[in-house]
Amino acid sequence: MVVSADNVKVRVRFAPSPTGPLHIGGARSALFNYLFAKKYGGNFVVRIEDTDLERSSRESEENILASLRWLGITWDEGIGVGGAYEPYRQTERLDTYQRFAAQLLAEGKAYYCYCTEEELEAERQMLIKQGETPRYLGKCRELSTKEREKLQAEGRRPTIRFRVPDNHLVILNDLVRGEVTFDTGTMGDYVIVKSDGIPVYNFACVIDDTLMEISHVIRGEEHLSNTPRQLLIYDALGLTRPQFAHVSLILGKDRSKMSKRHGATSVVAYQEAGYLPEALINFLALLGWSPPGEEEILSLPEMVQYFSLDRVAKNPAVFDIDKLKWINGCYIRQTSLDRLTELAIPFLQKAGIFGPELTAEERAWTRLLMEATQDRLSCLSEVVEHAQGLIGDAVTPENEEAALVLQEEQVPLVIRHFKQQLESLEVDKASLDVPQAKAMLKKITKETKLGGRKVFMPLRVCLTGKMHGPELYHIIPLLGISGCLARLNKLV
Ligand code: GLU
């Protein structure tokens, strides 16, 4: 058995509520748990916390699991995989929670509350008006059996509330945040089981983490306020607390909490925008964790090797999209052309450039396009613009500077030579390859006795309208002989 530094068998979990797609913050929590488990030879569990029946859906669950798989975060145990602690979906474990709720009721550590929504809202408003923290003041705390029966007879269906010890300090020794103290003074007795018998997250989570023998709870700081509520339940049931590590919030560049305003928040949006999973994973790892060395581009096994909670920062992490783009660009450059081609095809299909089935020629063209653009892409979706720039016969100079290039005196000569070269090559567009294009350009500079820039710049503007872009020896075969001739004839 491999154990962590604390001599416990590591079992960690990612426990998403399926109320929407997998978010960046959730993905980071999943990743940190995964890295921690792998580092210590432990088990990583995925559990679905779907007790919020109104907001949970199977569609969201599927999306979350698909995004985890896409990111390459695999789990040893849990939903879809099985394991010794089944079931891993909370709505399939309702009997278990009832048992523990019954224990708390029997020991007087929880009680039935018959207050209606309206009564609770009135209490809330009253406290707000008095400038106090809204909370439950304990109206049903000491109901007699008779009073309970009466309320029951009125048809009221009770919730179960946890009896919060008065003026009690809850102390958490967090592995990231150190000692954190919570005062129960303004907490109020909270609901652990709703009136329909369904437990709330703060209760179900404690039971599951206990029964699934979770050793470390690694999650986002936004859950820190839930932690005292969970710790009180551990203590009341006499259960051993796991260790907690609350990872800092993810902020936008303006240092407000990361939200849609800062760009996409779901993993699938980054997938659709053309980020590579290994790049996103690498970026997520750096949101709050810093590797020991200088190197920031790390593979998943390297992250496992270097990961430790000691290097997880307390300070908020800032989501810097430019850094993600930079990391993605690094991975794009490391990726084989075959894989890049396969990854790019769906983007080209979606843009209507290709149909559902590609011909061998289209596939070869895409491969060449990827070769031409690999060094310039920060995102796969950018390939669409490059491809669109190669479609059609008409080209207009992108700006005045480009237009001026075409006025240079050597231009007619360069174009004449280029056309001659093209016309002498009686081959179709597929067979005009990069070496041929290179040879052609070399020949033109030699024959015209002109410096490279005087040849290449006008040809580039003629063929693309732009001053910058992929190498000419890529553009020429991508346009093909007929494409090049058509563009030259339209422009000059
Ligand atoms: N179900 C909670 C959520 O998705 C999990 C919190 C936890 O990790 O305890 O936010």
Short mmCIF file of C-alpha atoms and ligand atoms in Angstrom, two decimals:
data_model
loop_
_atom_site.label_atom_id
_atom_site.label_comp_id
_atom_site.label_asym_id
_atom_site.label_seq_id
_atom_site.Cartn_x
_atom_site.Cartn_y
_atom_site.Cartn_z
CA MET A 1 0.00 0.00 0.00
CA VAL A 2 1.38 3.40 -0.98
CA VAL A 3 0.73 6.09 1.55
CA SER A 4 1.04 9.85 1.61
CA ALA A 5 3.54 11.73 3.70
CA ASP A 6 0.99 11.54 6.51
CA ASN A 7 0.94 7.77 6.41
CA VAL A 8 -2.62 7.42 5.24
CA LYS A 9 -3.82 5.61 2.19
CA VAL A 10 -4.68 8.35 -0.24
CA ARG A 11 -8.23 8.35 -1.53
CA VAL A 12 -9.42 11.59 -3.07
CA ARG A 13 -12.49 12.52 -5.02
CA PHE A 14 -13.96 14.94 -7.47
CA ALA A 15 -17.62 15.33 -6.65
CA PRO A 16 -19.33 17.58 -9.17
CA SER A 17 -22.93 18.63 -8.99
CA PRO A 18 -24.26 18.06 -12.49
CA THR A 19 -25.94 21.43 -12.84
CA GLY A 20 -24.10 22.63 -15.94
CA PRO A 21 -21.04 21.91 -18.03
CA LEU A 22 -17.64 21.27 -16.41
CA HIS A 23 -16.18 24.63 -15.46
CA ILE A 24 -12.57 25.68 -15.45
CA GLY A 25 -12.57 25.76 -11.63
CA GLY A 26 -14.08 22.27 -11.42
CA ALA A 27 -11.59 20.94 -13.93
CA ARG A 28 -8.75 22.37 -11.87
CA SER A 29 -10.11 20.69 -8.71
CA ALA A 30 -10.40 17.41 -10.59
CA LEU A 31 -6.84 17.79 -11.86
CA PHE A 32 -5.35 18.57 -8.44
CA ASN A 33 -7.11 15.54 -6.95
CA TYR A 34 -5.91 13.39 -9.83
CA LEU A 35 -2.32 14.60 -9.46
CA PHE A 36 -2.40 14.08 -5.71
CA ALA A 37 -3.76 10.54 -6.09
CA LYS A 38 -1.21 9.59 -8.73
CA LYS A 39 1.63 11.15 -6.78
CA TYR A 40 0.93 8.99 -3.73
CA GLY A 41 -0.28 5.89 -5.55
CA GLY A 42 -3.76 6.50 -4.23
CA ASN A 43 -7.20 6.25 -5.75
CA PHE A 44 -9.09 8.99 -7.51
CA VAL A 45 -12.86 8.71 -7.26
CA VAL A 46 -15.51 10.56 -9.27
CA ARG A 47 -18.84 10.89 -7.49
CA ILE A 48 -21.90 12.66 -8.77
CA GLU A 49 -23.62 14.96 -6.27
CA ASP A 50 -27.06 15.25 -7.79
CA THR A 51 -29.28 15.84 -4.78
CA ASP A 52 -30.37 19.23 -6.10
CA LEU A 53 -33.03 17.57 -8.20
CA GLU A 54 -34.23 20.72 -9.91
CA ARG A 55 -30.85 21.84 -11.15
CA SER A 56 -29.22 18.47 -11.82
CA SER A 57 -29.43 16.72 -15.16
CA ARG A 58 -27.99 13.66 -16.85
CA GLU A 59 -26.99 15.88 -19.73
CA SER A 60 -24.75 17.93 -17.44
CA GLU A 61 -23.35 14.75 -15.91
CA GLU A 62 -22.47 13.48 -19.38
CA ASN A 63 -20.89 16.79 -20.29
CA ILE A 64 -18.75 16.81 -17.14
CA LEU A 65 -17.56 13.24 -17.65
CA ALA A 66 -16.88 13.82 -21.35
CA SER A 67 -14.82 16.92 -20.53
CA LEU A 68 -12.81 15.02 -17.91
CA ARG A 69 -12.11 12.26 -20.42
CA TRP A 70 -11.18 14.80 -23.09
CA LEU A 71 -8.72 16.40 -20.67
CA GLY A 72 -7.19 13.00 -20.02
CA ILE A 73 -8.21 12.99 -16.36
CA THR A 74 -9.12 9.38 -15.72
CA TRP A 75 -10.54 8.01 -12.52
CA ASP A 76 -9.88 4.71 -10.79
CA GLU A 77 -13.24 4.40 -9.22
CA GLY A 78 -16.66 5.95 -9.41
CA ILE A 79 -19.35 6.79 -11.86
CA GLY A 80 -19.17 4.74 -15.03
CA VAL A 81 -16.18 2.78 -13.69
CA GLY A 82 -17.58 1.12 -10.59
CA GLY A 83 -15.71 0.18 -7.47
CA ALA A 84 -16.07 -1.17 -3.98
CA TYR A 85 -18.11 1.76 -2.70
CA GLU A 86 -20.95 1.77 -5.23
CA PRO A 87 -23.23 3.47 -6.02
CA TYR A 88 -21.41 6.69 -6.85
CA ARG A 89 -24.43 8.83 -7.68
CA GLN A 90 -25.98 10.41 -4.61
CA THR A 91 -29.61 9.98 -5.67
CA GLU A 92 -28.92 6.24 -5.62
CA ARG A 93 -27.72 6.39 -2.02
CA LEU A 94 -30.72 8.00 -0.34
CA ASP A 95 -31.27 5.13 2.14
CA THR A 96 -27.75 5.58 3.45
CA TYR A 97 -28.29 9.24 4.26
CA GLN A 98 -31.57 8.45 5.97
CA ARG A 99 -29.80 6.08 8.32
CA PHE A 100 -27.39 8.76 9.46
CA ALA A 101 -30.14 11.39 9.71
CA ALA A 102 -32.08 8.96 11.91
CA GLN A 103 -29.06 8.59 14.16
CA LEU A 104 -28.73 12.36 14.57
CA LEU A 105 -32.47 12.65 15.30
CA ALA A 106 -32.33 9.85 17.86
CA GLU A 107 -29.41 11.49 19.63
CA GLY A 108 -31.14 14.88 19.66
CA LYS A 109 -28.42 16.33 17.41
CA ALA A 110 -30.96 17.08 14.72
CA TYR A 111 -34.67 17.85 14.82
CA TYR A 112 -37.72 18.17 12.60
CA CYS A 113 -38.56 21.68 11.50
CA TYR A 114 -42.09 22.48 10.35
CA CYS A 115 -41.59 26.10 9.41
CA THR A 116 -43.00 27.03 6.02
CA GLU A 117 -41.11 28.89 3.31
CA GLU A 118 -43.17 32.00 4.10
CA GLU A 119 -42.36 31.84 7.80
CA LEU A 120 -38.67 31.42 7.08
CA GLU A 121 -38.68 34.29 4.61
CA ALA A 122 -40.42 36.54 7.14
CA GLU A 123 -37.74 35.67 9.71
CA ARG A 124 -35.02 36.41 7.18
CA GLN A 125 -36.47 39.79 6.31
CA MET A 126 -36.85 40.68 9.96
CA LEU A 127 -33.20 39.87 10.71
CA ILE A 128 -31.99 41.79 7.65
CA LYS A 129 -34.05 44.79 8.77
CA GLN A 130 -32.42 44.62 12.19
CA GLY A 131 -29.01 44.52 10.56
CA GLU A 132 -28.39 40.94 11.67
CA THR A 133 -27.11 37.95 9.73
CA PRO A 134 -30.10 36.08 8.29
CA ARG A 135 -30.31 32.65 9.89
CA TYR A 136 -32.78 30.22 11.42
CA LEU A 137 -33.52 31.26 14.97
CA GLY A 138 -34.57 27.81 16.15
CA LYS A 139 -38.35 28.03 16.39
CA CYS A 140 -38.78 24.25 16.10
CA ARG A 141 -35.75 23.39 18.24
CA GLU A 142 -37.67 22.35 21.31
CA LEU A 143 -41.05 21.23 19.99
CA SER A 144 -42.88 18.75 22.19
CA THR A 145 -44.24 15.54 20.69
CA LYS A 146 -47.71 17.01 20.93
CA GLU A 147 -46.77 20.17 19.08
CA ARG A 148 -45.10 18.10 16.41
CA GLU A 149 -48.13 15.91 15.96
CA LYS A 150 -50.31 18.97 15.62
CA LEU A 151 -48.12 20.48 12.91
CA GLN A 152 -47.91 17.12 11.20
CA ALA A 153 -51.70 16.89 11.26
CA GLU A 154 -51.86 20.27 9.51
CA GLY A 155 -50.20 18.47 6.60
CA ARG A 156 -46.84 20.14 7.03
CA ARG A 157 -43.90 18.08 5.85
CA PRO A 158 -40.84 18.71 7.97
CA THR A 159 -37.25 19.28 7.03
CA ILE A 160 -34.52 17.94 9.30
CA ARG A 161 -32.27 20.57 10.81
CA PHE A 162 -28.88 20.08 12.40
CA ARG A 163 -28.69 21.47 15.92
CA VAL A 164 -25.66 23.74 15.83
CA PRO A 165 -23.89 23.89 19.19
CA ASP A 166 -24.18 27.40 20.61
CA ASN A 167 -21.12 29.64 20.62
CA HIS A 168 -18.82 26.93 19.50
CA LEU A 169 -15.58 27.39 17.59
CA VAL A 170 -14.98 25.06 14.69
CA ILE A 171 -11.30 24.75 13.91
CA LEU A 172 -10.01 23.55 10.58
CA ASN A 173 -6.37 22.77 9.88
CA ASP A 174 -6.35 23.29 6.18
CA LEU A 175 -3.42 21.94 4.20
CA VAL A 176 -3.32 25.08 2.08
CA ARG A 177 -4.78 27.79 4.28
CA GLY A 178 -3.43 26.71 7.65
CA GLU A 179 -5.63 27.07 10.73
CA VAL A 180 -9.04 28.55 9.98
CA THR A 181 -11.52 29.21 12.78
CA PHE A 182 -15.28 29.52 12.35
CA ASP A 183 -17.66 30.82 14.97
CA THR A 184 -21.04 29.07 15.00
CA GLY A 185 -22.66 32.16 16.56
CA THR A 186 -24.42 33.36 13.42
CA MET A 187 -24.71 30.04 11.66
CA GLY A 188 -28.21 29.03 12.72
CA ASP A 189 -29.43 25.45 12.64
CA TYR A 190 -29.25 24.36 9.03
CA VAL A 191 -31.31 21.94 6.99
CA ILE A 192 -29.63 18.59 6.32
CA VAL A 193 -32.63 16.78 4.81
CA LYS A 194 -35.27 18.60 2.81
CA SER A 195 -38.99 18.02 3.28
CA ASP A 196 -39.04 15.58 0.34
CA GLY A 197 -36.51 13.38 2.16
CA ILE A 198 -33.59 14.39 -0.06
CA PRO A 199 -30.40 15.33 1.81
CA VAL A 200 -28.59 18.57 1.06
CA TYR A 201 -25.03 18.68 -0.21
CA ASN A 202 -23.42 19.55 3.14
CA PHE A 203 -24.85 16.41 4.71
CA ALA A 204 -24.62 13.87 1.89
CA CYS A 205 -21.06 14.90 1.17
CA VAL A 206 -19.93 14.09 4.73
CA ILE A 207 -21.57 10.69 4.69
CA ASP A 208 -20.10 9.80 1.33
CA ASP A 209 -16.62 11.07 2.08
CA THR A 210 -16.70 8.94 5.22
CA LEU A 211 -18.11 5.77 3.69
CA MET A 212 -15.90 6.07 0.62
CA GLU A 213 -12.92 6.45 2.97
CA ILE A 214 -11.80 9.72 1.43
CA SER A 215 -8.52 10.77 3.00
CA HIS A 216 -8.16 14.28 1.55
CA VAL A 217 -10.81 16.71 0.33
CA ILE A 218 -9.17 18.98 -2.22
CA ARG A 219 -11.58 21.58 -3.57
CA GLY A 220 -12.03 25.24 -4.40
CA GLU A 221 -11.98 27.98 -1.80
CA GLU A 222 -15.60 28.80 -2.61
CA HIS A 223 -16.45 25.74 -0.50
CA LEU A 224 -14.63 27.00 2.56
CA SER A 225 -17.86 28.43 3.94
CA ASN A 226 -19.46 24.97 3.70
CA THR A 227 -16.65 23.32 5.59
CA PRO A 228 -17.69 24.25 9.19
CA ARG A 229 -21.17 22.88 8.47
CA GLN A 230 -19.59 19.65 7.31
CA LEU A 231 -17.10 19.48 10.19
CA LEU A 232 -19.91 19.83 12.73
CA ILE A 233 -21.60 16.80 11.20
CA TYR A 234 -18.42 14.73 11.30
CA ASP A 235 -18.04 15.62 14.94
CA ALA A 236 -21.69 14.99 15.83
CA LEU A 237 -21.63 11.54 14.24
CA GLY A 238 -18.25 10.74 15.77
CA LEU A 239 -16.69 10.34 12.34
CA THR A 240 -13.04 10.90 11.53
CA ARG A 241 -12.55 14.04 9.49
CA PRO A 242 -10.58 13.78 6.27
CA GLN A 243 -7.85 16.35 5.69
CA PHE A 244 -8.93 19.43 3.79
CA ALA A 245 -7.11 21.51 1.20
CA HIS A 246 -8.95 24.53 -0.14
CA VAL A 247 -7.40 25.75 -3.34
CA SER A 248 -7.57 29.47 -4.09
CA LEU A 249 -10.24 31.09 -6.23
CA ILE A 250 -9.70 31.71 -9.91
CA LEU A 251 -9.98 35.38 -10.75
CA GLY A 252 -10.25 37.19 -14.05
CA LYS A 253 -7.49 39.57 -15.13
CA ASP A 254 -9.38 42.45 -13.44
CA ARG A 255 -9.14 40.41 -10.21
CA SER A 256 -12.86 39.85 -9.86
CA LYS A 257 -14.16 36.29 -9.59
CA MET A 258 -13.83 34.45 -12.90
CA SER A 259 -17.13 34.64 -14.73
CA LYS A 260 -18.52 34.59 -18.25
CA ARG A 261 -17.56 38.25 -18.48
CA HIS A 262 -13.92 37.17 -18.62
CA GLY A 263 -14.55 34.77 -21.48
CA ALA A 264 -15.62 31.18 -21.62
CA THR A 265 -15.82 29.35 -18.30
CA SER A 266 -16.66 25.85 -19.50
CA VAL A 267 -14.08 23.31 -20.60
CA VAL A 268 -16.12 22.41 -23.66
CA ALA A 269 -15.93 26.03 -24.89
CA TYR A 270 -12.13 25.79 -24.88
CA GLN A 271 -12.32 22.45 -26.64
CA GLU A 272 -14.53 24.01 -29.31
CA ALA A 273 -12.23 27.00 -29.66
CA GLY A 274 -9.36 24.72 -30.57
CA TYR A 275 -7.32 24.34 -27.42
CA LEU A 276 -5.50 21.05 -27.06
CA PRO A 277 -6.41 19.07 -23.95
CA GLU A 278 -2.79 18.77 -22.84
CA ALA A 279 -2.39 22.55 -23.13
CA LEU A 280 -5.50 23.27 -21.08
CA ILE A 281 -4.43 20.74 -18.44
CA ASN A 282 -0.99 22.33 -18.26
CA PHE A 283 -2.54 25.77 -17.92
CA LEU A 284 -4.99 24.58 -15.24
CA ALA A 285 -2.16 23.05 -13.23
CA LEU A 286 -0.46 26.44 -13.10
CA LEU A 287 -3.61 28.11 -11.75
CA GLY A 288 -2.65 28.06 -8.11
CA TRP A 289 0.20 25.57 -8.23
CA SER A 290 3.78 26.29 -9.22
CA PRO A 291 6.21 23.61 -10.27
CA PRO A 292 9.54 23.59 -8.43
CA GLY A 293 11.70 24.41 -11.48
CA GLU A 294 11.59 27.13 -14.12
CA GLU A 295 9.93 24.95 -16.75
CA GLU A 296 6.23 25.63 -17.15
CA ILE A 297 5.46 23.32 -20.05
CA LEU A 298 4.84 20.02 -18.34
CA SER A 299 3.29 16.75 -19.37
CA LEU A 300 0.78 15.04 -17.10
CA PRO A 301 3.38 12.51 -15.82
CA GLU A 302 5.76 15.39 -15.07
CA MET A 303 3.03 17.21 -13.18
CA VAL A 304 2.41 14.06 -11.14
CA GLN A 305 6.09 13.84 -10.37
CA TYR A 306 6.35 17.44 -9.16
CA PHE A 307 2.93 17.98 -7.62
CA SER A 308 2.58 18.77 -3.95
CA LEU A 309 0.07 20.67 -1.90
CA ASP A 310 2.96 22.63 -0.37
CA ARG A 311 3.32 24.47 -3.64
CA VAL A 312 -0.37 25.32 -3.92
CA ALA A 313 -0.77 29.04 -3.31
CA LYS A 314 -3.15 30.66 -0.87
CA ASN A 315 -3.45 33.71 -3.10
CA PRO A 316 -6.01 33.78 -5.84
CA ALA A 317 -4.95 32.51 -9.25
CA VAL A 318 -5.46 34.81 -12.21
CA PHE A 319 -6.89 33.39 -15.39
CA ASP A 320 -4.70 34.85 -18.12
CA ILE A 321 -6.03 33.88 -21.53
CA ASP A 322 -2.85 35.11 -23.23
CA LYS A 323 -0.86 32.63 -21.19
CA LEU A 324 -3.24 29.85 -22.20
CA LYS A 325 -2.79 30.86 -25.83
CA TRP A 326 0.96 30.81 -25.42
CA ILE A 327 0.88 27.36 -23.82
CA ASN A 328 -1.47 26.11 -26.51
CA GLY A 329 0.86 27.43 -29.19
CA CYS A 330 3.76 25.54 -27.57
CA TYR A 331 1.75 22.30 -27.69
CA ILE A 332 0.60 22.91 -31.26
CA ARG A 333 4.24 23.23 -32.30
CA GLN A 334 5.08 19.96 -30.52
CA THR A 335 2.22 18.06 -32.14
CA SER A 336 2.76 15.82 -35.16
CA LEU A 337 1.35 17.04 -38.46
CA ASP A 338 -0.79 13.94 -38.75
CA ARG A 339 -2.50 14.61 -35.45
CA LEU A 340 -2.84 18.34 -36.14
CA THR A 341 -4.46 17.52 -39.47
CA GLU A 342 -7.02 15.27 -37.79
CA LEU A 343 -7.70 17.90 -35.13
CA ALA A 344 -8.08 20.70 -37.67
CA ILE A 345 -10.47 18.91 -40.03
CA PRO A 346 -13.59 19.35 -37.83
CA PHE A 347 -12.94 23.10 -37.66
CA LEU A 348 -12.73 23.29 -41.45
CA GLN A 349 -15.86 21.18 -41.80
CA LYS A 350 -17.75 23.34 -39.35
CA ALA A 351 -16.75 26.44 -41.31
CA GLY A 352 -18.19 24.81 -44.44
CA ILE A 353 -14.81 24.54 -46.16
CA PHE A 354 -15.13 20.76 -46.37
CA GLY A 355 -18.08 18.41 -46.44
CA PRO A 356 -18.57 15.48 -44.08
CA GLU A 357 -16.17 13.22 -46.02
CA LEU A 358 -12.78 14.48 -47.14
CA THR A 359 -11.08 13.31 -50.32
CA ALA A 360 -7.43 12.22 -50.14
CA GLU A 361 -6.53 15.46 -51.88
CA GLU A 362 -8.38 17.58 -49.31
CA ARG A 363 -6.69 15.70 -46.52
CA ALA A 364 -3.26 16.27 -48.08
CA TRP A 365 -4.14 19.94 -48.55
CA THR A 366 -5.08 20.21 -44.87
CA ARG A 367 -1.82 18.60 -43.86
CA LEU A 368 0.07 21.17 -45.91
CA LEU A 369 -2.04 23.93 -44.40
CA MET A 370 -1.06 22.70 -40.94
CA GLU A 371 2.58 22.56 -41.94
CA ALA A 372 2.28 26.13 -43.18
CA THR A 373 0.55 27.46 -40.09
CA GLN A 374 1.79 25.26 -37.22
CA ASP A 375 4.27 27.90 -36.04
CA ARG A 376 1.71 30.69 -36.09
CA LEU A 377 -1.34 29.18 -34.43
CA SER A 378 -2.24 29.81 -30.84
CA CYS A 379 -5.55 28.02 -31.31
CA LEU A 380 -6.73 25.43 -33.83
CA SER A 381 -9.80 27.46 -34.75
CA GLU A 382 -7.49 30.10 -36.27
CA VAL A 383 -6.79 27.67 -39.08
CA VAL A 384 -10.19 28.52 -40.54
CA GLU A 385 -9.15 32.07 -41.30
CA HIS A 386 -5.98 30.84 -42.95
CA ALA A 387 -7.98 28.39 -45.04
CA GLN A 388 -10.52 31.03 -46.01
CA GLY A 389 -7.70 33.26 -47.18
CA LEU A 390 -6.77 30.58 -49.71
CA ILE A 391 -10.22 30.23 -51.19
CA GLY A 392 -11.43 32.25 -54.17
CA ASP A 393 -9.61 34.08 -56.92
CA ALA A 394 -9.84 37.70 -55.89
CA VAL A 395 -7.31 39.29 -53.61
CA THR A 396 -7.15 42.88 -52.45
CA PRO A 397 -4.16 44.39 -50.71
CA GLU A 398 -4.91 44.55 -47.01
CA ASN A 399 -3.75 48.16 -46.60
CA GLU A 400 -1.97 51.03 -48.24
CA GLU A 401 1.44 49.62 -47.45
CA ALA A 402 0.56 46.42 -49.25
CA ALA A 403 -0.87 48.35 -52.19
CA LEU A 404 2.37 50.33 -52.42
CA VAL A 405 4.39 47.13 -52.65
CA LEU A 406 2.61 46.37 -55.90
CA GLN A 407 3.67 49.76 -57.31
CA GLU A 408 7.36 48.95 -57.00
CA GLU A 409 9.14 49.04 -60.34
CA GLN A 410 10.38 45.45 -60.35
CA VAL A 411 6.90 43.98 -59.86
CA PRO A 412 5.92 43.39 -63.53
CA LEU A 413 9.21 41.57 -64.07
CA VAL A 414 8.78 39.38 -61.00
CA ILE A 415 5.25 38.48 -61.96
CA ARG A 416 6.21 37.67 -65.52
CA HIS A 417 8.89 35.28 -64.29
CA PHE A 418 6.57 33.71 -61.75
CA LYS A 419 3.86 33.15 -64.37
CA GLN A 420 6.36 31.61 -66.74
CA GLN A 421 7.46 29.25 -64.04
CA LEU A 422 3.91 28.27 -63.23
CA GLU A 423 2.94 27.74 -66.83
CA SER A 424 5.99 25.63 -67.48
CA LEU A 425 4.89 23.25 -64.75
CA GLU A 426 2.22 21.27 -66.47
CA VAL A 427 1.03 19.49 -63.43
CA ASP A 428 -2.10 19.74 -61.37
CA LYS A 429 -2.34 21.53 -58.07
CA ALA A 430 -1.90 18.45 -55.91
CA SER A 431 1.47 17.66 -57.34
CA LEU A 432 2.99 21.10 -56.92
CA ASP A 433 4.90 20.51 -53.76
CA VAL A 434 6.97 22.54 -51.33
CA PRO A 435 10.39 21.65 -52.84
CA GLN A 436 9.09 22.63 -56.28
CA ALA A 437 7.81 25.95 -54.91
CA LYS A 438 11.13 26.59 -53.19
CA ALA A 439 13.04 25.82 -56.39
CA MET A 440 10.74 28.09 -58.33
CA LEU A 441 11.32 31.03 -56.00
CA LYS A 442 15.04 30.47 -56.06
CA LYS A 443 15.03 30.46 -59.84
CA ILE A 444 13.11 33.75 -59.99
CA THR A 445 15.57 35.53 -57.69
CA LYS A 446 18.42 34.19 -59.75
CA GLU A 447 16.92 35.07 -63.12
CA THR A 448 15.77 38.54 -62.10
CA LYS A 449 18.94 39.18 -60.10
CA LEU A 450 16.79 40.75 -57.41
CA GLY A 451 17.12 40.45 -53.65
CA GLY A 452 14.71 38.14 -51.83
CA ARG A 453 12.44 40.82 -50.42
CA LYS A 454 11.90 42.44 -53.84
CA VAL A 455 10.65 39.11 -55.16
CA PHE A 456 8.87 37.62 -52.20
CA MET A 457 6.97 40.63 -50.91
CA PRO A 458 5.14 41.48 -54.15
CA LEU A 459 4.38 37.81 -54.74
CA ARG A 460 3.03 37.50 -51.23
CA VAL A 461 0.78 40.56 -51.68
CA CYS A 462 -0.34 39.32 -55.10
CA LEU A 463 -1.22 35.90 -53.76
CA THR A 464 -2.64 36.78 -50.37
CA GLY A 465 -3.15 40.54 -50.19
CA LYS A 466 -1.14 40.48 -46.98
CA MET A 467 2.30 41.61 -45.89
CA HIS A 468 2.80 38.75 -43.47
CA GLY A 469 1.74 35.14 -43.18
CA PRO A 470 2.88 31.60 -43.82
CA GLU A 471 5.92 30.99 -46.00
CA LEU A 472 5.43 31.63 -49.73
CA TYR A 473 6.69 28.14 -50.51
CA HIS A 474 3.69 26.86 -48.55
CA ILE A 475 1.20 29.33 -50.00
CA ILE A 476 2.08 28.51 -53.60
CA PRO A 477 1.31 24.76 -53.36
CA LEU A 478 -1.74 25.48 -51.19
CA LEU A 479 -3.18 27.69 -53.93
CA GLY A 480 -1.97 25.36 -56.65
CA ILE A 481 -0.94 26.46 -60.10
CA SER A 482 -4.40 27.41 -61.26
CA GLY A 483 -5.13 29.20 -57.98
CA CYS A 484 -1.94 31.25 -58.22
CA LEU A 485 -2.57 32.12 -61.86
CA ALA A 486 -6.15 33.08 -61.17
CA ARG A 487 -5.10 35.44 -58.39
CA LEU A 488 -2.35 36.99 -60.48
CA ASN A 489 -4.69 37.53 -63.40
CA LYS A 490 -7.35 39.13 -61.25
CA LEU A 491 -4.94 41.54 -59.61
CA VAL A 492 -2.56 42.61 -62.33
N1 GLU B 1 -20.87 19.03 -5.35
C1 GLU B 1 -19.99 20.10 -4.98
C2 GLU B 1 -19.81 21.01 -6.17
O1 GLU B 1 -19.95 20.61 -7.29
C3 GLU B 1 -18.68 19.48 -4.55
C4 GLU B 1 -17.99 20.21 -3.51
C5 GLU B 1 -16.94 19.34 -2.83
O2 GLU B 1 -15.96 19.01 -3.48
O3 GLU B 1 -17.15 19.01 -1.69
O4 GLU B 1 -19.53 22.17 -6.01
#
